[in-house]
Short mmCIF file of C-alpha atoms and ligand atoms in Angstrom, two decimals:
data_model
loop_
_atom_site.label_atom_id
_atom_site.label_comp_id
_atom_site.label_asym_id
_atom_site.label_seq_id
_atom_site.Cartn_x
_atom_site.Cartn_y
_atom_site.Cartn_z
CA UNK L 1 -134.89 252.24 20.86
CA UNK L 2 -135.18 249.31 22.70
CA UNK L 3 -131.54 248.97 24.52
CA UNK L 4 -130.81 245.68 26.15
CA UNK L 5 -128.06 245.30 28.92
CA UNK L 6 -126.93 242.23 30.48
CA UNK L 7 -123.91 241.18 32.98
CA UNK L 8 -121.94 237.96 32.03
CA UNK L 9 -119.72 235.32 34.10
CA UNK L 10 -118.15 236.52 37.36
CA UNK L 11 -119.74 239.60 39.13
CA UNK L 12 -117.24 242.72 40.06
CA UNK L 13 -117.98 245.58 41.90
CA UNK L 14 -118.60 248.58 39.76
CA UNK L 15 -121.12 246.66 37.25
CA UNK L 16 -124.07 248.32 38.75
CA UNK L 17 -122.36 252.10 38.07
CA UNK L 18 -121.86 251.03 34.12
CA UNK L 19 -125.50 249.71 34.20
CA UNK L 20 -126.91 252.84 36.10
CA UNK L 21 -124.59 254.86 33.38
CA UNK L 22 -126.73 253.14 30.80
CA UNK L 23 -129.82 253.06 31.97
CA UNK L 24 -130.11 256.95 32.95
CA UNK L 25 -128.25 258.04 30.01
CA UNK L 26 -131.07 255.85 27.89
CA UNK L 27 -134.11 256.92 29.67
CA UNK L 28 -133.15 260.39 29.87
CA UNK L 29 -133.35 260.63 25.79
CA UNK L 30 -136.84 258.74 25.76
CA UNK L 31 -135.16 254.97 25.15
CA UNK L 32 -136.30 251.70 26.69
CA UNK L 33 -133.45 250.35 28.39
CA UNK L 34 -134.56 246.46 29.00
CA UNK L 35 -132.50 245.19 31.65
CA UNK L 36 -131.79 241.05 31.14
CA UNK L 37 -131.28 238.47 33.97
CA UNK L 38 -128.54 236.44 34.58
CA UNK L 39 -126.35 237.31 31.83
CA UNK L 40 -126.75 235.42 28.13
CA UNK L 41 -129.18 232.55 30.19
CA UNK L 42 -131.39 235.55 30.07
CA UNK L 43 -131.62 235.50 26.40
CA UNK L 44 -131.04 231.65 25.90
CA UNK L 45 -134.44 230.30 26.56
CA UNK L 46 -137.95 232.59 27.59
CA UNK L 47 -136.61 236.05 27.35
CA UNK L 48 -135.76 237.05 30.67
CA UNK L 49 -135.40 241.35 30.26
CA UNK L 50 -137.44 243.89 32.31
CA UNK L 51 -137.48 247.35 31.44
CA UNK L 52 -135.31 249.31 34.05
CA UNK L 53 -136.85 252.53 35.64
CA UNK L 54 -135.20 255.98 37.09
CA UNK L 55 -135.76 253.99 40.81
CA UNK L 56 -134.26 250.21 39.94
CA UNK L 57 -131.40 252.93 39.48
CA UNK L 58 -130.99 254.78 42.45
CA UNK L 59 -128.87 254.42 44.62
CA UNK L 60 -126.84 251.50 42.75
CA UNK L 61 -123.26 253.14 42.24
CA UNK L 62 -121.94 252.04 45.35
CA UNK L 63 -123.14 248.61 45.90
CA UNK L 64 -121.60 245.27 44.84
CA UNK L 65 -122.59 242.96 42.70
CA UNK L 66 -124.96 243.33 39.60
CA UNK L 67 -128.34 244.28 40.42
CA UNK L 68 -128.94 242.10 36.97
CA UNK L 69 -127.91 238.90 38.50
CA UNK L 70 -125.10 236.97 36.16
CA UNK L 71 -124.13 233.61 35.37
CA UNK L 72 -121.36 231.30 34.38
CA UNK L 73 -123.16 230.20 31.24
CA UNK L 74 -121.72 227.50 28.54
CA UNK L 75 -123.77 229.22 25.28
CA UNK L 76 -122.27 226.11 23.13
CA UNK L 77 -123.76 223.35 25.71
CA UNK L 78 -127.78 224.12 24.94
CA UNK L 79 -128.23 223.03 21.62
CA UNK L 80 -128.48 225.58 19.38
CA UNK L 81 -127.60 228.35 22.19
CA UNK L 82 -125.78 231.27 20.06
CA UNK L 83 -128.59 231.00 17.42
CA UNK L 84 -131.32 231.23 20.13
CA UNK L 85 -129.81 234.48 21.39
CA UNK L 86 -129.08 236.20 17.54
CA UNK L 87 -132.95 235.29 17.40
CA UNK L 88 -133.68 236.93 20.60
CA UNK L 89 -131.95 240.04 20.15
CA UNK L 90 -133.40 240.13 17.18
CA UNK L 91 -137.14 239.43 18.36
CA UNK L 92 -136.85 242.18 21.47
CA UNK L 93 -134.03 244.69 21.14
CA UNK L 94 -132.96 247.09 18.72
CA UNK L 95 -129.26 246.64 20.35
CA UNK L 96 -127.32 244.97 23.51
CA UNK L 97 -124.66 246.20 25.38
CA UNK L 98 -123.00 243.34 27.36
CA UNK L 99 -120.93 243.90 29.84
CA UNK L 100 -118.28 240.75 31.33
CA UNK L 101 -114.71 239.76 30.30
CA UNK L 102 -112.94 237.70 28.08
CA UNK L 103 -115.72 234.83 27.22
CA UNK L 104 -118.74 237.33 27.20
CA UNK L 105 -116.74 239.50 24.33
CA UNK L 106 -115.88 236.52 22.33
CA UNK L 107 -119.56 235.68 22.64
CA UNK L 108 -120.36 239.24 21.74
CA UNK L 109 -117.76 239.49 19.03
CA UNK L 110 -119.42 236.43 17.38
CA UNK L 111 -122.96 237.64 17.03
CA UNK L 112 -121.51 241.01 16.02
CA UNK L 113 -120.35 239.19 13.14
CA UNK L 114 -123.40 237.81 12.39
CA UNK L 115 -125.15 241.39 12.41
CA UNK L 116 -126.20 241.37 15.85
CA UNK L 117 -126.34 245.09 16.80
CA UNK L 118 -123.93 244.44 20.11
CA UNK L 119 -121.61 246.93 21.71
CA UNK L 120 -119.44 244.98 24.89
CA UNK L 121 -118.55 246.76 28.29
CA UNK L 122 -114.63 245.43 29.35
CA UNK L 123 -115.35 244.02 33.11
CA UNK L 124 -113.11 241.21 35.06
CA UNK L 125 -111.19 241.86 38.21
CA UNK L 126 -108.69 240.08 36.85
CA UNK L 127 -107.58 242.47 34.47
CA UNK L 128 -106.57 240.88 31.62
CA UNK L 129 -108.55 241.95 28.95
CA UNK L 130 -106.35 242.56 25.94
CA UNK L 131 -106.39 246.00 24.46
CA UNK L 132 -107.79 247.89 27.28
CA UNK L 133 -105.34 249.22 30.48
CA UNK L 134 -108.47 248.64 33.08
CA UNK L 135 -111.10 246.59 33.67
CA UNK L 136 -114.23 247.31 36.02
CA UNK L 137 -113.81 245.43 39.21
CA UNK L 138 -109.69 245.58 39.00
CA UNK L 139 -109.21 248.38 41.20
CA UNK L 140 -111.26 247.49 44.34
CA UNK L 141 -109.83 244.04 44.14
CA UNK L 142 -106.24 245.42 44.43
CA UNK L 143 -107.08 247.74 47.02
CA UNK L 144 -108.79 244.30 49.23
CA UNK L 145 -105.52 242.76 48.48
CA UNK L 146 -103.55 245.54 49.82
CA UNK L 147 -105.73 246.20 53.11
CA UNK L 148 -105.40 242.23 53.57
CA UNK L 149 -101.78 242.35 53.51
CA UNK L 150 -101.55 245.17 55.96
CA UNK L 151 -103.25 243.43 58.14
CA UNK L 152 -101.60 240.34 57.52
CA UNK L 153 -98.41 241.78 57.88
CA UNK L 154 -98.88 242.70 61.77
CA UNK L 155 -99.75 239.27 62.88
CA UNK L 156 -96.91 237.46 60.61
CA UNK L 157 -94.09 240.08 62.36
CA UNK L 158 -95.57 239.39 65.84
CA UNK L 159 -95.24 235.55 65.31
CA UNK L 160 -92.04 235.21 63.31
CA UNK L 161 -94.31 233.50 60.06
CA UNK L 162 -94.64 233.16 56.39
CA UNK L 163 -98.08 234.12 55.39
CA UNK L 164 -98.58 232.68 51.77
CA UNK L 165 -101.83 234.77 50.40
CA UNK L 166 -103.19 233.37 46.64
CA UNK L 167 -105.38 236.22 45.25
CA UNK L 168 -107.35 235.49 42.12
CA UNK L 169 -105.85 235.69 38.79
CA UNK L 170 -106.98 232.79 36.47
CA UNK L 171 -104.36 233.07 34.36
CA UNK L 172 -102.60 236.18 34.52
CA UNK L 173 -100.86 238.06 37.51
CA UNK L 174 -102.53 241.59 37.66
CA UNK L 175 -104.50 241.18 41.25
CA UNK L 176 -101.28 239.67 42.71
CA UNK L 177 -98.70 241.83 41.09
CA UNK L 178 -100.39 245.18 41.95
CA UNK L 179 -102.15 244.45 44.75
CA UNK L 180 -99.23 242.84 46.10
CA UNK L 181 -97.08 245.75 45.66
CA UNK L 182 -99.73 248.37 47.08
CA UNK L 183 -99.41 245.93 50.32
CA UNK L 184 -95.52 245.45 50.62
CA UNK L 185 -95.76 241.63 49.80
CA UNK L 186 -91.94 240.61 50.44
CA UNK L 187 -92.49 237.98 47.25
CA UNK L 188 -94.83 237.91 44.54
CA UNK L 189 -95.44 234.88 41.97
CA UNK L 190 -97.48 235.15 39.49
CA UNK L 191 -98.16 232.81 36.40
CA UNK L 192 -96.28 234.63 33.77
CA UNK L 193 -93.13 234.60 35.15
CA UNK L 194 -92.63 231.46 36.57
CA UNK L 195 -90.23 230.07 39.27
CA UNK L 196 -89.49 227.47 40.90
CA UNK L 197 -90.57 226.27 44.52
CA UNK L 198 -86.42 226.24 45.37
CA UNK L 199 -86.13 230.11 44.70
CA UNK L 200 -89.40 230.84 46.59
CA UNK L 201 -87.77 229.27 49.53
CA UNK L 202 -84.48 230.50 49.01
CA UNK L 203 -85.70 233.76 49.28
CA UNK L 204 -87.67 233.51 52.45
CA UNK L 205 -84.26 232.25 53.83
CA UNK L 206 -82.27 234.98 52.92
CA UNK L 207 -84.64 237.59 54.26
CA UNK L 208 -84.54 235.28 58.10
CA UNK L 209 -80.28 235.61 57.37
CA UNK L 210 -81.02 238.98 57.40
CA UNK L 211 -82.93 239.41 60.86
CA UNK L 212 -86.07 239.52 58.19
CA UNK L 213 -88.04 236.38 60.16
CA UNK L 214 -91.47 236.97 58.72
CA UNK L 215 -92.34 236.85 55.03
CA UNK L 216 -95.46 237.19 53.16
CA UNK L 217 -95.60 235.36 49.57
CA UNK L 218 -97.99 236.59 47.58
CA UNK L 219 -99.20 233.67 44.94
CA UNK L 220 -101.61 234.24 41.96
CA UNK L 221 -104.26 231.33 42.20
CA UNK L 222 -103.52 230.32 38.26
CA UNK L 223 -99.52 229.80 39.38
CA UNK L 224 -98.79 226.28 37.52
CA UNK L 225 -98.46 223.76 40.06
CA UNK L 226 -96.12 221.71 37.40
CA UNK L 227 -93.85 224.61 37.36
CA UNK L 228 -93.61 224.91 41.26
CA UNK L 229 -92.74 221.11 41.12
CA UNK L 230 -96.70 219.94 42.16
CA UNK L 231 -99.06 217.85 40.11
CA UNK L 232 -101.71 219.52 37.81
CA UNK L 233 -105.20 218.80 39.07
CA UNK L 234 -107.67 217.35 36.37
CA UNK L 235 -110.29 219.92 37.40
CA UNK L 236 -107.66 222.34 34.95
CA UNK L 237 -109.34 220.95 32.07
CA UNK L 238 -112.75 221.82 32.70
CA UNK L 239 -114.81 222.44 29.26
CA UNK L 240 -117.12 224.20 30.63
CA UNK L 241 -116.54 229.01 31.02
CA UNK L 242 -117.40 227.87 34.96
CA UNK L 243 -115.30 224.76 35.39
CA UNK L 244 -112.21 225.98 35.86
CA UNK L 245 -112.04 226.24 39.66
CA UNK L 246 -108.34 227.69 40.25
CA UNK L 247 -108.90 227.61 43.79
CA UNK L 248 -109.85 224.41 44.10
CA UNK L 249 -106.18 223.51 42.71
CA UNK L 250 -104.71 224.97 46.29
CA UNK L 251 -101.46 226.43 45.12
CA UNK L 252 -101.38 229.31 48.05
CA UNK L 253 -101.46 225.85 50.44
CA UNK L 254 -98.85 223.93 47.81
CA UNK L 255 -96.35 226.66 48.60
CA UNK L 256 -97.22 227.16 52.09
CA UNK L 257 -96.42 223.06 52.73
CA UNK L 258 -93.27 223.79 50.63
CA UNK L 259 -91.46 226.58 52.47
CA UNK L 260 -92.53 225.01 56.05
CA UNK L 261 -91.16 221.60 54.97
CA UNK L 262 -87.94 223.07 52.83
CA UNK L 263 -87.26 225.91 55.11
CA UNK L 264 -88.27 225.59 58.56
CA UNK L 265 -90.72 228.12 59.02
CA UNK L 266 -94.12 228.57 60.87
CA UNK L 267 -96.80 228.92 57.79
CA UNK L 268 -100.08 230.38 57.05
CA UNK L 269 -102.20 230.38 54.68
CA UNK L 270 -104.75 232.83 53.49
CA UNK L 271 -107.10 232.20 50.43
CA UNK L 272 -108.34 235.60 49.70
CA UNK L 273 -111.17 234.07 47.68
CA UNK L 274 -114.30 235.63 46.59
CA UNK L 275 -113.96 238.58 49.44
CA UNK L 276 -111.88 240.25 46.78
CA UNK L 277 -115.05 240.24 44.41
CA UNK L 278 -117.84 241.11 46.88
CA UNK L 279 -118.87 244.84 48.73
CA UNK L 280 -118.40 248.19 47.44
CA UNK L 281 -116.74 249.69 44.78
CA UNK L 282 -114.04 251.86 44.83
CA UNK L 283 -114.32 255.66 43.75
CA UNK L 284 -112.13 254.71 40.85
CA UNK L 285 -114.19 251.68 39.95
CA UNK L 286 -117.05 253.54 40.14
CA UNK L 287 -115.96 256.01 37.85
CA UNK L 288 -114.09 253.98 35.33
CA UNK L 289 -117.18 252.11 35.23
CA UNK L 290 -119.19 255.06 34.42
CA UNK L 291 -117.03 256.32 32.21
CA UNK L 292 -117.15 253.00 29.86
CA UNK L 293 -120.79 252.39 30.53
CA UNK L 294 -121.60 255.70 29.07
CA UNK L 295 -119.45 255.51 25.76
CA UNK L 296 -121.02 252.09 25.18
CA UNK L 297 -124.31 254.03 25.26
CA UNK L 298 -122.99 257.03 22.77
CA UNK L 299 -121.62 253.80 20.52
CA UNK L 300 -125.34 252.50 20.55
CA UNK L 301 -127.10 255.21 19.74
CA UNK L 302 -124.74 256.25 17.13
CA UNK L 303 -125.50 252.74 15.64
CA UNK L 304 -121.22 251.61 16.30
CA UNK L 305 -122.18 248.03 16.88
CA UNK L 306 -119.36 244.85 17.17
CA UNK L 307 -117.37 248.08 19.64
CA UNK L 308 -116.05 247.99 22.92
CA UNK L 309 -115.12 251.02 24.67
CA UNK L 310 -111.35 250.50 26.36
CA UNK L 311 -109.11 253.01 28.07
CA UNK L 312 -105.45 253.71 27.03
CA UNK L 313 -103.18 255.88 28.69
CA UNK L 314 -106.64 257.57 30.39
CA UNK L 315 -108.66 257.94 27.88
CA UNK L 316 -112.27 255.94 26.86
CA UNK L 317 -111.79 254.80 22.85
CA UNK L 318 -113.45 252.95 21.07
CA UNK L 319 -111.92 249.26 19.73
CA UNK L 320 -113.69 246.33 17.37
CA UNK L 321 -114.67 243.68 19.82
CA UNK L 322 -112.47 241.38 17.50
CA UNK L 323 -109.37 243.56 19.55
CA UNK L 324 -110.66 242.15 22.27
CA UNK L 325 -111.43 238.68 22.23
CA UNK L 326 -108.49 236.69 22.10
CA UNK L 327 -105.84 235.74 24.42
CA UNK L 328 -104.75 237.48 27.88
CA UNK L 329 -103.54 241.28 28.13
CA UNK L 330 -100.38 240.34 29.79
CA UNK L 331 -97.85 241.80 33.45
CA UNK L 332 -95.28 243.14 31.57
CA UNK L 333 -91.26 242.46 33.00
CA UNK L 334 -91.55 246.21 33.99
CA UNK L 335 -94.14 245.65 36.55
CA UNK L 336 -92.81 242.41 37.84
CA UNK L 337 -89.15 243.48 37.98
CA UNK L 338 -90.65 246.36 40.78
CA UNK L 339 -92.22 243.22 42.51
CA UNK L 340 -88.88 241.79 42.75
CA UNK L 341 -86.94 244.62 43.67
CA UNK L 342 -88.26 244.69 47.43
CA UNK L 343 -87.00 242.10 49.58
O1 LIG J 1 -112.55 235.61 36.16
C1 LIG J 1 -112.61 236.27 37.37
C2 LIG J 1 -112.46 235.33 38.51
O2 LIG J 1 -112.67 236.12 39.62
C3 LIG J 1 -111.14 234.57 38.57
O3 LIG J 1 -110.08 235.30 39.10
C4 LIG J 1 -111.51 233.38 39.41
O4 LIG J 1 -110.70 232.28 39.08
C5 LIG J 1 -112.90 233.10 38.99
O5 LIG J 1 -113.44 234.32 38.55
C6 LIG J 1 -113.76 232.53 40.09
O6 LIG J 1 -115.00 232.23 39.55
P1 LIG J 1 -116.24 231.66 40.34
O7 LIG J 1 -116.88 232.82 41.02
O8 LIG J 1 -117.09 231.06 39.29
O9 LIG J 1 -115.72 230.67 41.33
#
């Protein structure tokens, strides 16, 4: 078989263990495994796929990044773009596995449907994929969160401060809510329960009433700005899978001007950016990439096409990539009522 793999929108780290998982499982029994640049672009116009070999392997686990390259690709803005990939697939491969989040597996879903012999791979750091518990990158993003606010936490006691750190999180709250609770954030706000910019305050307060002069507020980049009393930016309603530039909006430095102005406080802010997509993966990353990257290779070969393989309660099953595709997996009030309970 000729097995096509490709990485799609935002890189995380563990993407090169589910490729490597892939790739040696396929050349191993004799396949071609036809590795394709830069994510569907690679399929869009010339087709961009190299067969992978044993040494474009070695090595990979532990490095960041996607030794594929990946884009932030709009398939609806070239005319024509979806049917120019169904005819590529169909030209070149004898299946695809692609791996990326929510827009890549709505993509996927979509030729699926149209017989496309396409099995996805669950990846975005922010977590949110509906149906599945993890997602590769997740768990070394927490962990950067958590080692941040460690760190952070020693220079905001020494100077009496509010830190206000805005992890990523496009729309949901996983990065901030679990990361922040693995780091002892003293507040965390994240989109899907919102409050407002009087409570935030009010609670940094409360903590200084109770000798407690240092805070750090933890604040998920997709926080609405409307709900914390700010104006929207019109770079929110960017068309395009890339245009939506959360970071851009500058909610961690909305709130930080908030509690210095409202309650008196010396403020910092940290942006933790991109840092908390780049380097190594962790052990677990690495493994639960592995472990996904190999059952979308057994779906494959047993000819399971318009799959994704997700993990519930610990164990890789296999779900219809229509389970997949639409809307955001959720923090549940369980998991933010612990982020609450520590003041
Ligand atoms: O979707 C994952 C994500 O990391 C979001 O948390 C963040 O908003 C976005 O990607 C950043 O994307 P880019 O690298 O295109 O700026």
């Amino acid at each position: 078989m000729r097995i096509g793999v490709l990485t799609a929108g935002g890189d995380a780290p563990g993407l090169n263990a589910a490729i490597r998982a892939i790739g040696e499982m396929g050349l191993r029994d004799g396949h071609e495994v036809i590795g394709i640049a830069n994510g569907w672009a690679g399929l869009v116009d010339e087709f961009n796929g190299t067969a992978l070999t044993a040494a474009d392997l070695r090595g990979v686990i532990g490095q960041g990044g996607t030794l594929l390259g990946t884009a932030r690709f709009n398939l609806d803005k070239p005319p024509g773009g979806r049917d120019r990939v169904l005819a590529a697939i169909g030209e070149h491969l004898d299946a695809l596995v692609a791996i990326g989040g929510d827009g890549t597996q709505r993509i996927s879903n979509w030729m699926a449907d149209r017989g496309a012999p396409v099995v996805g791979v669950p990846k975005t750091l922010d977590n949110d994929i509906p149906g599945t518990d993890y997602c590769i990158g997740f768990d070394t993003a927490i962990n950067i969160v958590a080692e941040s606010l460690d760190r952070l936490h020693t220079t905001a006691i020494s100077h009496h401060r509010v830190i206000v750190v805005e992890t990523m999180g496009r729309s949901t709250g996983w990065v901030a809510a679990m990361g922040g609770l693995a780091g002892g954030a003293d507040m965390i706000v994240i989109p899907e329960f919102p409050i407002t910019m009087d409570e935030i305050v009010e609670h940094t307060n409360r903590r200084r009433s109770l000798g407690l002069a240092y805070s750090l507020v933890v604040v998920a980049e997709g926080v609405g700005l409307d709900t914390l009393g700010g104006i929207e930016s019109s770079e929110l309603s960017g068309e395009n899978v890339g245009g939506v530039r959360h970071a851009t909006r500058g909610v961690g430095y909305f709130v930080a001007a908030k509690i210095e102005e409202q309650g008196g406080f010396e403020v910092r802010t940290t942006v933790l950016g991109h840092l908390q997509r780049g380097g190594s993966p962790t052990a677990h990353d690495r493994i639960f990439a592995t472990r996904v990257g190999a059952a979308a290779y057994d779906a494959v070969v047993a000819g399971k096409f318009g799959m994704i393989p997700v993990v519930r309660d610990d164990n890789v099953v296999l779900a219809p990539l229509a389970s997949v595709s639409e809307g955001q997996r959720k923090v549940p009030r369980e998991i933010y009522d612990l982020c609450t309970i520590f003041f």
